[in-house]
PDB file of N, CA and C in Angstrom:
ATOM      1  N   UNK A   1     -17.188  79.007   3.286  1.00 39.00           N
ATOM      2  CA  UNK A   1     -16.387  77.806   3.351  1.00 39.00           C
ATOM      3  C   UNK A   1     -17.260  76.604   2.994  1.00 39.00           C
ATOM      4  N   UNK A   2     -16.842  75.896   1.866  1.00 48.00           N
ATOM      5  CA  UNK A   2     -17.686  74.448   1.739  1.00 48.00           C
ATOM      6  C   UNK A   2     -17.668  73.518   2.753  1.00 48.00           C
ATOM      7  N   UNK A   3     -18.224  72.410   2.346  1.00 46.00           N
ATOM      8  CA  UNK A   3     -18.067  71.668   3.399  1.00 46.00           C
ATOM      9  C   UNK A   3     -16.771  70.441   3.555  1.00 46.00           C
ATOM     10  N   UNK A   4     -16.255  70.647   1.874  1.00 48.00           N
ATOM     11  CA  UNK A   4     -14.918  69.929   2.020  1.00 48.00           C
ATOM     12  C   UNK A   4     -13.853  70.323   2.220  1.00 48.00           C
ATOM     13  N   UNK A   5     -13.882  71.875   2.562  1.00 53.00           N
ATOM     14  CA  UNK A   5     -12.821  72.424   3.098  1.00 53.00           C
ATOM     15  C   UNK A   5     -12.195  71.850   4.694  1.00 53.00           C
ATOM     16  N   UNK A   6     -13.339  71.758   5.431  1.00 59.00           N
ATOM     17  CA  UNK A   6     -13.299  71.183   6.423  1.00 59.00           C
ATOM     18  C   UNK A   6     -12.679  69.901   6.563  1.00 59.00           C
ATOM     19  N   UNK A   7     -12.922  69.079   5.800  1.00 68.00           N
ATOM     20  CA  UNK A   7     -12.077  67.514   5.594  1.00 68.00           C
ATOM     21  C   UNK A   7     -10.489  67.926   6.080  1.00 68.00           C
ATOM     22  N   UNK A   8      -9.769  66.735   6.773  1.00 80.00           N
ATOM     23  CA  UNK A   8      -8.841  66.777   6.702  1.00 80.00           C
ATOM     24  C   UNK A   8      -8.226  65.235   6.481  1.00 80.00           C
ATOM     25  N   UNK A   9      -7.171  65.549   6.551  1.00 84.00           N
ATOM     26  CA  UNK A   9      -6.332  64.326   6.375  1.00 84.00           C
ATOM     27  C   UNK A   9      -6.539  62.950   6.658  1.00 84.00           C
ATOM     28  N   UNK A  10      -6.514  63.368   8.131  1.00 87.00           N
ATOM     29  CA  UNK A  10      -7.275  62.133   8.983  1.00 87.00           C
ATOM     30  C   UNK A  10      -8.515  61.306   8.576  1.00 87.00           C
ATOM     31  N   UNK A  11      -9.189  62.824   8.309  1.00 86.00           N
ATOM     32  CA  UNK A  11     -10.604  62.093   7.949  1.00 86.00           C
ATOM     33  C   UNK A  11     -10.705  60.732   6.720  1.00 86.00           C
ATOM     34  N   UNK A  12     -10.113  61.363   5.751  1.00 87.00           N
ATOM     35  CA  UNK A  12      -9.442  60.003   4.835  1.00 87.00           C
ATOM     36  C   UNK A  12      -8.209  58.826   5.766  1.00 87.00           C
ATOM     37  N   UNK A  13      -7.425  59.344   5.604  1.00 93.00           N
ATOM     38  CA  UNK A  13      -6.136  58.352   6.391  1.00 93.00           C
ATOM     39  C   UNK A  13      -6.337  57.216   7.263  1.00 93.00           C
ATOM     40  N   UNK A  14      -7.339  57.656   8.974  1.00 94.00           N
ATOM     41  CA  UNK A  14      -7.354  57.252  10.086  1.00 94.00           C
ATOM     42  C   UNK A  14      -7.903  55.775   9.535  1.00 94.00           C
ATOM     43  N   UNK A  15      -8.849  55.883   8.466  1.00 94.00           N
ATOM     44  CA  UNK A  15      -9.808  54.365   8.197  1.00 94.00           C
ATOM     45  C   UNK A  15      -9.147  53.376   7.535  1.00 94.00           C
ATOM     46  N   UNK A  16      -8.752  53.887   6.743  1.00 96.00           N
ATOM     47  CA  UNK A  16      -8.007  53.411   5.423  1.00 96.00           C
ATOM     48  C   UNK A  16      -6.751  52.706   6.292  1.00 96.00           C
ATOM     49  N   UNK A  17      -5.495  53.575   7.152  1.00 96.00           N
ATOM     50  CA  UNK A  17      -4.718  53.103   7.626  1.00 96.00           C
ATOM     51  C   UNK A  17      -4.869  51.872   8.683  1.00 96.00           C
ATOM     52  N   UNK A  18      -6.020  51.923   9.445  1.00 96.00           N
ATOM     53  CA  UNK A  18      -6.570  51.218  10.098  1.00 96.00           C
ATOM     54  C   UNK A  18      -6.726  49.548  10.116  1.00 96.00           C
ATOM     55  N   UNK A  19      -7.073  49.913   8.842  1.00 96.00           N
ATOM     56  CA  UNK A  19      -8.042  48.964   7.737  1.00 96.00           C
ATOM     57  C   UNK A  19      -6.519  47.941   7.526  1.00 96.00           C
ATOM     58  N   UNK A  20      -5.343  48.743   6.437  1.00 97.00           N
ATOM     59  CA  UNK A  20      -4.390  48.226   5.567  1.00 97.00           C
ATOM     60  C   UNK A  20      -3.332  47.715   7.119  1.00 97.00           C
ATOM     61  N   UNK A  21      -3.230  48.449   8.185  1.00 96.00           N
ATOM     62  CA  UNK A  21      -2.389  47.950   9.121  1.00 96.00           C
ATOM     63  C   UNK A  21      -3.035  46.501   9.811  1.00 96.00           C
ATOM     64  N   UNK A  22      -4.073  46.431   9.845  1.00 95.00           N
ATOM     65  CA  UNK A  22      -4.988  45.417  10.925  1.00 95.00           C
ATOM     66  C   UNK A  22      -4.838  44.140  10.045  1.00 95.00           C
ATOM     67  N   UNK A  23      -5.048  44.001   8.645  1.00 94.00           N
ATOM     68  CA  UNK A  23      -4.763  43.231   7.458  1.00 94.00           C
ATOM     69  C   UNK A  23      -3.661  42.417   7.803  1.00 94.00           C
ATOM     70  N   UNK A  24      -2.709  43.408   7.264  1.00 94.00           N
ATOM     71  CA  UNK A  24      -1.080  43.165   7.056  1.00 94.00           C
ATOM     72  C   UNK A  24      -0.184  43.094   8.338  1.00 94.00           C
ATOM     73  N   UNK A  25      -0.427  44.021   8.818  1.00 94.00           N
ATOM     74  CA  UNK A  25       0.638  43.237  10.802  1.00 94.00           C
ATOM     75  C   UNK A  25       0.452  42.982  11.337  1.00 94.00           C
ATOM     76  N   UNK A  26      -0.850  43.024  11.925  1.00 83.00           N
ATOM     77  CA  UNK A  26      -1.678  42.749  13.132  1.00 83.00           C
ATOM     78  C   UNK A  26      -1.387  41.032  13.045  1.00 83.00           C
ATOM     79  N   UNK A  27      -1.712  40.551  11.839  1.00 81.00           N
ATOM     80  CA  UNK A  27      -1.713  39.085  12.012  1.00 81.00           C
ATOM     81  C   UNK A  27      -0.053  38.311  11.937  1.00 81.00           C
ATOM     82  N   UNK A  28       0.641  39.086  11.981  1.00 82.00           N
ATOM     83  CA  UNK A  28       2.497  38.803  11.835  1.00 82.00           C
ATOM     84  C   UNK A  28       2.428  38.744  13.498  1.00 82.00           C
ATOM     85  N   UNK A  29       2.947  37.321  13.993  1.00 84.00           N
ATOM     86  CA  UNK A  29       3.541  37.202  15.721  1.00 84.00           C
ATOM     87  C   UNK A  29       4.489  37.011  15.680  1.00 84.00           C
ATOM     88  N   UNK A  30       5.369  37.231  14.952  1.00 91.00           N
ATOM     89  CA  UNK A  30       6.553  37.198  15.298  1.00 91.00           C
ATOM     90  C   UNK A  30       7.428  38.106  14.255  1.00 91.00           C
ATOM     91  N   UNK A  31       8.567  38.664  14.721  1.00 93.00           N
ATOM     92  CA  UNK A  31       9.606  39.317  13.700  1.00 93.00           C
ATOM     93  C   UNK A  31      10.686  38.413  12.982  1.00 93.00           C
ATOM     94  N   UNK A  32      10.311  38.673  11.542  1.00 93.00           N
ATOM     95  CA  UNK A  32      11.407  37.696  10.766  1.00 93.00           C
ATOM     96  C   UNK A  32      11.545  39.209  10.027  1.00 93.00           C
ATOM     97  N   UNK A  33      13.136  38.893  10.203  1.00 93.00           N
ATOM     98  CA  UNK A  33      13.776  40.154   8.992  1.00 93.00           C
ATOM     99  C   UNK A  33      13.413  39.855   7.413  1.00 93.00           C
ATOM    100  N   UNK A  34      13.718  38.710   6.892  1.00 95.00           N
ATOM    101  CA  UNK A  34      13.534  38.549   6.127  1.00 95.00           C
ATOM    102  C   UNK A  34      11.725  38.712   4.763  1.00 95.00           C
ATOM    103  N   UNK A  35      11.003  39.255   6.560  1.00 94.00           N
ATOM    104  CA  UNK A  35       9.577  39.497   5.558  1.00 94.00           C
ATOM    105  C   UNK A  35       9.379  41.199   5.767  1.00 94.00           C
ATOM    106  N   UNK A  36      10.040  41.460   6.654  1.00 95.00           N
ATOM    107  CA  UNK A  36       9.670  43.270   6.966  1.00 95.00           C
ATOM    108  C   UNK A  36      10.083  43.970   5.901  1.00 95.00           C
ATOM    109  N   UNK A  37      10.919  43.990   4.601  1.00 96.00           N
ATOM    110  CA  UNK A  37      11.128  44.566   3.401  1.00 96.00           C
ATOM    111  C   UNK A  37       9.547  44.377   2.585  1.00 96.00           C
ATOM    112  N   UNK A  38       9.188  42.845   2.277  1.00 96.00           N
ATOM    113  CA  UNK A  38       7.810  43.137   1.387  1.00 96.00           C
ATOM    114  C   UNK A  38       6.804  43.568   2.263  1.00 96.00           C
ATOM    115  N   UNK A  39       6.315  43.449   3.583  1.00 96.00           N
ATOM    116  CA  UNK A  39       5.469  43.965   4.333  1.00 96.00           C
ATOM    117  C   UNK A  39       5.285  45.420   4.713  1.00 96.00           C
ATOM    118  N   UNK A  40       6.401  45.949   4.542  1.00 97.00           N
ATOM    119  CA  UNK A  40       7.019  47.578   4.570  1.00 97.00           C
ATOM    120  C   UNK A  40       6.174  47.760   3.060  1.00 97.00           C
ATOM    121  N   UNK A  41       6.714  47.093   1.959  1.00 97.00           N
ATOM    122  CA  UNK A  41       6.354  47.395   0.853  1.00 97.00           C
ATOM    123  C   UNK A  41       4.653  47.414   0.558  1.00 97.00           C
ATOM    124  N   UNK A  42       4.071  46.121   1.101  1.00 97.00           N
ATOM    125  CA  UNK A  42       2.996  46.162   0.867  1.00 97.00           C
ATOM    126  C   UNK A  42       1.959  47.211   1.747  1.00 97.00           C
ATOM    127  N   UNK A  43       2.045  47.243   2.657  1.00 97.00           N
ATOM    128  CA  UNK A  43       1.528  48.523   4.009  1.00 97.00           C
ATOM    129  C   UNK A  43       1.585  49.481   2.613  1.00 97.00           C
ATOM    130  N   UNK A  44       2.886  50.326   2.577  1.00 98.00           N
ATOM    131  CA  UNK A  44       2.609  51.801   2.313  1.00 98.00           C
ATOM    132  C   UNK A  44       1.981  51.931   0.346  1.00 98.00           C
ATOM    133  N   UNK A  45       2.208  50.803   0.187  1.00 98.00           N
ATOM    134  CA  UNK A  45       1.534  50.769  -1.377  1.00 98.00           C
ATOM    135  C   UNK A  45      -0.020  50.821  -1.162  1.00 98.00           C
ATOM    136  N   UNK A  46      -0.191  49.740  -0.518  1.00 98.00           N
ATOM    137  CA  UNK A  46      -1.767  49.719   0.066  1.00 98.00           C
ATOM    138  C   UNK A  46      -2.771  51.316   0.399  1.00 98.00           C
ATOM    139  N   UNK A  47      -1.735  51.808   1.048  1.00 97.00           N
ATOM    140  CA  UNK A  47      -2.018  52.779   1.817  1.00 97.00           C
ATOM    141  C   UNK A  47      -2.211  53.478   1.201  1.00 97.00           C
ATOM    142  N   UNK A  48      -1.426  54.110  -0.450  1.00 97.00           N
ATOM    143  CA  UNK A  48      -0.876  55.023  -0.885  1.00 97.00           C
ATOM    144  C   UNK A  48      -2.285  55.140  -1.725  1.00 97.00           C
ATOM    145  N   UNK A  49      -2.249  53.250  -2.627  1.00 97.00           N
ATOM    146  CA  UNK A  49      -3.429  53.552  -3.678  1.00 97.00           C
ATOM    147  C   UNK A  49      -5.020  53.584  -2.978  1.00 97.00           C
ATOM    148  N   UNK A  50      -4.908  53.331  -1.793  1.00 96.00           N
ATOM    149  CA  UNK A  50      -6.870  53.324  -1.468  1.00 96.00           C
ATOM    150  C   UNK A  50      -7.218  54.720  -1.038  1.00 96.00           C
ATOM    151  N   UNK A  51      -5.825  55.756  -0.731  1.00 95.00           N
ATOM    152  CA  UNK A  51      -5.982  57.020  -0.677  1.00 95.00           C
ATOM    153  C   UNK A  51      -5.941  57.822  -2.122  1.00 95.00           C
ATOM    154  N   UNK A  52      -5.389  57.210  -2.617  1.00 94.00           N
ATOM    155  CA  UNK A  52      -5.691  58.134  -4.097  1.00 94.00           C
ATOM    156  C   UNK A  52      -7.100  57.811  -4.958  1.00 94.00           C
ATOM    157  N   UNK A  53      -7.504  56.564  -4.205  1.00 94.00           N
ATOM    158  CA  UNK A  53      -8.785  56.029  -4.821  1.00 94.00           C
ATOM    159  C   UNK A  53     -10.090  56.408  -4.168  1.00 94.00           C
ATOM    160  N   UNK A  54      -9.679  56.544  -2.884  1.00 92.00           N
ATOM    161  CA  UNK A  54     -10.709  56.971  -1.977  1.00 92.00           C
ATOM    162  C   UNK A  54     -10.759  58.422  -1.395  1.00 92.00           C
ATOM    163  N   UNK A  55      -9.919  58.967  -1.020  1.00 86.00           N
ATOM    164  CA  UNK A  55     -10.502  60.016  -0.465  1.00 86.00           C
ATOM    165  C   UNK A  55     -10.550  61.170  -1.064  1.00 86.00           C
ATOM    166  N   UNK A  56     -11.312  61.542  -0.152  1.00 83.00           N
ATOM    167  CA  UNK A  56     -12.504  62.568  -0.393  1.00 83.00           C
ATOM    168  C   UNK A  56     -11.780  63.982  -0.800  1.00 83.00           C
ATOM    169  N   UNK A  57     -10.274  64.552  -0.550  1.00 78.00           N
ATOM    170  CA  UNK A  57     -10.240  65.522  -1.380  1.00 78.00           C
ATOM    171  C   UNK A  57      -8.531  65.302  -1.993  1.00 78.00           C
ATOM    172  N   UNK A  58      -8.168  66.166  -3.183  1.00 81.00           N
ATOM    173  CA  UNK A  58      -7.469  65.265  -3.684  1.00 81.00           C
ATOM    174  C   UNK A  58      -6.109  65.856  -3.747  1.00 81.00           C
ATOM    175  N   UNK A  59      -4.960  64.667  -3.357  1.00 88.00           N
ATOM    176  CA  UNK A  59      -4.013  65.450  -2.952  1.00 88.00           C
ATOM    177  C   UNK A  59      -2.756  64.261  -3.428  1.00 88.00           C
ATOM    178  N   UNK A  60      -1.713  64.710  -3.507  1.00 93.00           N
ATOM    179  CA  UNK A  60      -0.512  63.795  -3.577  1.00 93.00           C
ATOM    180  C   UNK A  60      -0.003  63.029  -2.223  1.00 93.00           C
ATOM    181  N   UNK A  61      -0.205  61.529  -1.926  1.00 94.00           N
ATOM    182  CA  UNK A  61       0.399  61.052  -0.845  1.00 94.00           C
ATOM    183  C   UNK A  61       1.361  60.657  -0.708  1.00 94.00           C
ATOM    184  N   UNK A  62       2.141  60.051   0.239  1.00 95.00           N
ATOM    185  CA  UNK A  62       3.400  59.653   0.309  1.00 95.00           C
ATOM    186  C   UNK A  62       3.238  58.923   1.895  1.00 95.00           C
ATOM    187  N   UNK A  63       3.611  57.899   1.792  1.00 96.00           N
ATOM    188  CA  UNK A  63       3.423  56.832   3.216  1.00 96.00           C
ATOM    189  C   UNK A  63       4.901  56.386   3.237  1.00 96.00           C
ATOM    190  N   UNK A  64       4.867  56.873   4.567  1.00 96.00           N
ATOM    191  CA  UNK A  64       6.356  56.578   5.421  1.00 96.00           C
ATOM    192  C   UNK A  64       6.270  54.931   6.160  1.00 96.00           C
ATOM    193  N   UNK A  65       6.632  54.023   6.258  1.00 97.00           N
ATOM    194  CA  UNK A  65       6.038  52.893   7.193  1.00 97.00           C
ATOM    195  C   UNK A  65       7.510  52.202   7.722  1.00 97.00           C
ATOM    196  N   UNK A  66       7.304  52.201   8.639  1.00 95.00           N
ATOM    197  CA  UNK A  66       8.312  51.629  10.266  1.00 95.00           C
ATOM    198  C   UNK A  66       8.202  50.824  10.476  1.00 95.00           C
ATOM    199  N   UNK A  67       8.474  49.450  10.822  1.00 95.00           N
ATOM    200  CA  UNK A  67       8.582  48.522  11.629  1.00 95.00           C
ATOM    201  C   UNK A  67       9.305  48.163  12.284  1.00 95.00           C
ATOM    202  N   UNK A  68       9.463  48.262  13.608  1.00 94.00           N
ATOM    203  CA  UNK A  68      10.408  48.003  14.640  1.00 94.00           C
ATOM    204  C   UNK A  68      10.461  46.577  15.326  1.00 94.00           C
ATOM    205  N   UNK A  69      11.404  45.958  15.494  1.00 94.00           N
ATOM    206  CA  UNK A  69      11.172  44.991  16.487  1.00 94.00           C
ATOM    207  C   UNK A  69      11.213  45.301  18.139  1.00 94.00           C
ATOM    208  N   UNK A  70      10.247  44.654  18.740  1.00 92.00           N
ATOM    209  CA  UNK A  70       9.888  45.005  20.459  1.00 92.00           C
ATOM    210  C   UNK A  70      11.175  44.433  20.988  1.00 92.00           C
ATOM    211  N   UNK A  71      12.168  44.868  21.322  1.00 90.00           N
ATOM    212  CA  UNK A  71      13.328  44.262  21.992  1.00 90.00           C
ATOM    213  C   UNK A  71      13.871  45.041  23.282  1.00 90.00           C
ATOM    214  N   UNK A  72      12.832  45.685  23.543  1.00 86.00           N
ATOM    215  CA  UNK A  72      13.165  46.487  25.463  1.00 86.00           C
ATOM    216  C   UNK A  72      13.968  48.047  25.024  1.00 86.00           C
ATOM    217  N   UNK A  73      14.366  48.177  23.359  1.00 84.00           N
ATOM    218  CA  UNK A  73      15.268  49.639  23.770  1.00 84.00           C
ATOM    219  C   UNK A  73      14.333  50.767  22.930  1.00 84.00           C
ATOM    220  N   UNK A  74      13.782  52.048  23.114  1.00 80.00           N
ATOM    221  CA  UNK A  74      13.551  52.880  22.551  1.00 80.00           C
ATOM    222  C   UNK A  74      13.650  53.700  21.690  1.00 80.00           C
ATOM    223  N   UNK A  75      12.524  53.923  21.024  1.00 81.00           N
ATOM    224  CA  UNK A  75      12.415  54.824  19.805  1.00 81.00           C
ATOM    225  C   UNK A  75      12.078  56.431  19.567  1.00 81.00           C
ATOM    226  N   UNK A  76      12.961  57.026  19.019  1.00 81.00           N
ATOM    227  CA  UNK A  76      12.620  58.483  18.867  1.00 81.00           C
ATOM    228  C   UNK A  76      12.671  58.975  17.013  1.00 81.00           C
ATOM    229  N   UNK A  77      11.449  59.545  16.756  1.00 79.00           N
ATOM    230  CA  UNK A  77      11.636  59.914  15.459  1.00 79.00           C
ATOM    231  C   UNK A  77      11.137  61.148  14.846  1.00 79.00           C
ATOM    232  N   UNK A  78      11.856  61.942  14.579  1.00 80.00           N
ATOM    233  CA  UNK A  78      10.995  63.607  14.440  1.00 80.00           C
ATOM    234  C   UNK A  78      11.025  63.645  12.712  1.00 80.00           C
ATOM    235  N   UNK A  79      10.006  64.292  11.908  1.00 76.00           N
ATOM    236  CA  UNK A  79      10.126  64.488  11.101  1.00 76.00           C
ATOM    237  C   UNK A  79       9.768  65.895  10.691  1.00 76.00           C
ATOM    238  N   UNK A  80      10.167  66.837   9.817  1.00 75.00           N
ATOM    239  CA  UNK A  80       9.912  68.689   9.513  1.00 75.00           C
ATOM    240  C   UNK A  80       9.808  68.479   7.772  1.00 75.00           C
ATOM    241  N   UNK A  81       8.633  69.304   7.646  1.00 78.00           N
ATOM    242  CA  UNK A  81       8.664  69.105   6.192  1.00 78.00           C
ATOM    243  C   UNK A  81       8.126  70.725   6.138  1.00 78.00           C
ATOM    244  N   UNK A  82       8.595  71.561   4.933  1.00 79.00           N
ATOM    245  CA  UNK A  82       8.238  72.683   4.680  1.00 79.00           C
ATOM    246  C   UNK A  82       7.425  72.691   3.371  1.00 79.00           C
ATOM    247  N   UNK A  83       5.897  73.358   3.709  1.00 83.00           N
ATOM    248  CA  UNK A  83       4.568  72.984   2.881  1.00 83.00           C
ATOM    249  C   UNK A  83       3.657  74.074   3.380  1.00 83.00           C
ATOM    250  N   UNK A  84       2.518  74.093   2.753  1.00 85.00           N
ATOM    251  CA  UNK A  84       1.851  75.097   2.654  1.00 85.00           C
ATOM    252  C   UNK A  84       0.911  74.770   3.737  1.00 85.00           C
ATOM    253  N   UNK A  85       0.997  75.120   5.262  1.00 82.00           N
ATOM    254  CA  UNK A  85      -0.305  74.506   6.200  1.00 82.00           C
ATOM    255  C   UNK A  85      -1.306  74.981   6.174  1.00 82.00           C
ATOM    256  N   UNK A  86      -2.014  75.599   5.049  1.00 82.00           N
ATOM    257  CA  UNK A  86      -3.295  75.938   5.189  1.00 82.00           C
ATOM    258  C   UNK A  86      -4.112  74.495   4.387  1.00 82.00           C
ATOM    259  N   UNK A  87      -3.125  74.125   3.584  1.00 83.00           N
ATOM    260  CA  UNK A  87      -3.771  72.891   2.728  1.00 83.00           C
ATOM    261  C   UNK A  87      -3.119  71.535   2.522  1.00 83.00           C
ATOM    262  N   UNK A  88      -1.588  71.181   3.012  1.00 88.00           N
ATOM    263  CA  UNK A  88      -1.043  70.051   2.987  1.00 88.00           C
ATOM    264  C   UNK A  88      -0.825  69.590   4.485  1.00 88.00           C
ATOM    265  N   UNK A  89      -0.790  68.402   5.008  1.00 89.00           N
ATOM    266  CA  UNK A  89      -0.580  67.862   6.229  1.00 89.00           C
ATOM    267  C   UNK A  89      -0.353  66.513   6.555  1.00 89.00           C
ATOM    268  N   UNK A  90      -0.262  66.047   7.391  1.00 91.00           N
ATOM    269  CA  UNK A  90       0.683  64.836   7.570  1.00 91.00           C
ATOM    270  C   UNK A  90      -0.925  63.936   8.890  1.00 91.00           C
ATOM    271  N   UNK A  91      -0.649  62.490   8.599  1.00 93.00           N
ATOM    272  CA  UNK A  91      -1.261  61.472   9.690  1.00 93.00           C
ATOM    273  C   UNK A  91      -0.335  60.440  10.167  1.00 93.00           C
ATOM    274  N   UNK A  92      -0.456  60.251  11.858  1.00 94.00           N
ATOM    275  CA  UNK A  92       0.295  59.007  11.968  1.00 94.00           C
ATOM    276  C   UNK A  92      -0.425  57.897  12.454  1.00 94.00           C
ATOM    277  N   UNK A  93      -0.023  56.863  11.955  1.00 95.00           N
ATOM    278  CA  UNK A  93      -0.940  55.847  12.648  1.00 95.00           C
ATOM    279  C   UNK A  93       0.104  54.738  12.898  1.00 95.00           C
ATOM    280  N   UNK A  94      -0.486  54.404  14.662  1.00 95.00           N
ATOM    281  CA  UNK A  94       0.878  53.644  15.248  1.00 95.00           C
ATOM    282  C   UNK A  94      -0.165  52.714  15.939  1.00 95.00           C
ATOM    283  N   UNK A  95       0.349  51.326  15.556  1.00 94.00           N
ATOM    284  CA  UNK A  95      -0.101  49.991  15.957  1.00 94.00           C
ATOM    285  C   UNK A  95       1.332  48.597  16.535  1.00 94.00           C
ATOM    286  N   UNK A  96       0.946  48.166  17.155  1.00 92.00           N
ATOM    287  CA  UNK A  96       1.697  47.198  17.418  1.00 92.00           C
ATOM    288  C   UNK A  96       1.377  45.851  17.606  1.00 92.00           C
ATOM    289  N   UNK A  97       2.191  44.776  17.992  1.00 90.00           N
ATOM    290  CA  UNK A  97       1.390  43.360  18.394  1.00 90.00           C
ATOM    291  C   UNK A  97       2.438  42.917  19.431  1.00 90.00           C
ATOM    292  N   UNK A  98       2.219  41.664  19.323  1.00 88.00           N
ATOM    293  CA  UNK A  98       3.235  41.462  20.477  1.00 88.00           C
ATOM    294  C   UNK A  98       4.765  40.984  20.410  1.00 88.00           C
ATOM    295  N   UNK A  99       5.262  41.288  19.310  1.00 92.00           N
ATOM    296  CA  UNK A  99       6.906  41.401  18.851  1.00 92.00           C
ATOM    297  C   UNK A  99       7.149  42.515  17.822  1.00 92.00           C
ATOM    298  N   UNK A 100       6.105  43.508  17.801  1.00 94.00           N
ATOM    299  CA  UNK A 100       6.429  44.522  16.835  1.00 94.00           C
ATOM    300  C   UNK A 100       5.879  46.017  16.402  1.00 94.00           C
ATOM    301  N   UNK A 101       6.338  46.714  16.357  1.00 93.00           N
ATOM    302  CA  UNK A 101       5.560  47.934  16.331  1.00 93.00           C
ATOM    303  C   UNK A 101       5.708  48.524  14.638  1.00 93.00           C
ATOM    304  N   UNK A 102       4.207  48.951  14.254  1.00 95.00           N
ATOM    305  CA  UNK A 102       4.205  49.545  13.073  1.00 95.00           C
ATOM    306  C   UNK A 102       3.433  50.981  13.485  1.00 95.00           C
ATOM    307  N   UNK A 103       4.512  51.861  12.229  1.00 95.00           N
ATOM    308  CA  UNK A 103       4.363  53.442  12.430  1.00 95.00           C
ATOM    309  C   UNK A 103       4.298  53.857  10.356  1.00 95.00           C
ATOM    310  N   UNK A 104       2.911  54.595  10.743  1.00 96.00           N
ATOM    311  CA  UNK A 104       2.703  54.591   9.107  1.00 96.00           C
ATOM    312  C   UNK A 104       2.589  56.197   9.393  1.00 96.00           C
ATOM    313  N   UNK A 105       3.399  56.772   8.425  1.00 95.00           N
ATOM    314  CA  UNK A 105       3.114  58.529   7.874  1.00 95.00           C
ATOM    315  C   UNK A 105       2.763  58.779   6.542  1.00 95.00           C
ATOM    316  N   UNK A 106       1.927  59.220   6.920  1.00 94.00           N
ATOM    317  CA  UNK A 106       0.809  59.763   5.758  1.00 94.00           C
ATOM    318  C   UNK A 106       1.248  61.337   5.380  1.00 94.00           C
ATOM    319  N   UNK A 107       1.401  61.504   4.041  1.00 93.00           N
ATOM    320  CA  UNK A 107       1.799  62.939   4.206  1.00 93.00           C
ATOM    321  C   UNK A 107       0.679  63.196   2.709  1.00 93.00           C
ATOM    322  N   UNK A 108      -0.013  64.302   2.712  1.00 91.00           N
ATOM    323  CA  UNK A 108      -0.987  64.394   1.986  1.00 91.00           C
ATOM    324  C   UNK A 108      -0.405  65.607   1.827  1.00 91.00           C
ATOM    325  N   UNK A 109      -0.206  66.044   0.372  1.00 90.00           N
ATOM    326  CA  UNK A 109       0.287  67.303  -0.273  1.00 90.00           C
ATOM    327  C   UNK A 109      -0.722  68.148  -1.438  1.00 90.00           C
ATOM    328  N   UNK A 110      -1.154  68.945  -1.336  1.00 85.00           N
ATOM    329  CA  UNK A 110      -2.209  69.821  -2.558  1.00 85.00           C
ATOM    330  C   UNK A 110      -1.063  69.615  -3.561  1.00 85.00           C
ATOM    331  N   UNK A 111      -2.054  69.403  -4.932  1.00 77.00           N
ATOM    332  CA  UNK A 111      -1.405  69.549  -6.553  1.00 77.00           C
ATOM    333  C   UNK A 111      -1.599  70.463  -7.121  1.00 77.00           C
TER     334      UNK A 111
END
């Protein structure tokens, strides 16, 4: 086994997502509808190209991105995708502030 077999998803995703969420929502205090369409847009574009640029093994991505407004009622969200789990897999990365929660899915697919 090499040693980039071992890599996974995360290992690319966790930084990168980190990075593009802390940027882009972290600094939004408040929820305006009217900006969560380009901010949705910009998150998972962000996301999409510094993973095809950066990491370390190479795969087709696809970024799911959520933004909820904090308004006291709860969220449930399951997702099933049928793929090959020895080599395609999924990351989530969930951040919030204090009027909003962002949920980014990373789905990394072998070509």
């Amino acid at each position: 086994m090499a040693a980039d077999d071992r890599l996974t998803l995360s290992d690319d995703a966790a930084v990168i997502c980190e990075d593009v969420v802390s940027r882009l929502f972290s600094r939004e205090a408040r929820y305006q509808h009217t900006k969560i369409a380009a901010l949705v847009s910009s998150i998972s574009d962000q996301v999409v190209q510094r993973l095809t640029q950066e990491a370390k093994l190479p795969r087709k991505y696809i970024a799911l991105v959520s933004i909820l407004q904090k308004n006291g009622a709860g969220v449930h969200a399951i997702s099933s995708c049928s793929w090959n789990p020895t080599s395609d897999a999924c990351y989530v990365h969930k951040s919030e502030n204090s009027a909003m929660y962002c949920i980014v899915t990373v789905y990394g697919i072998t070509v």
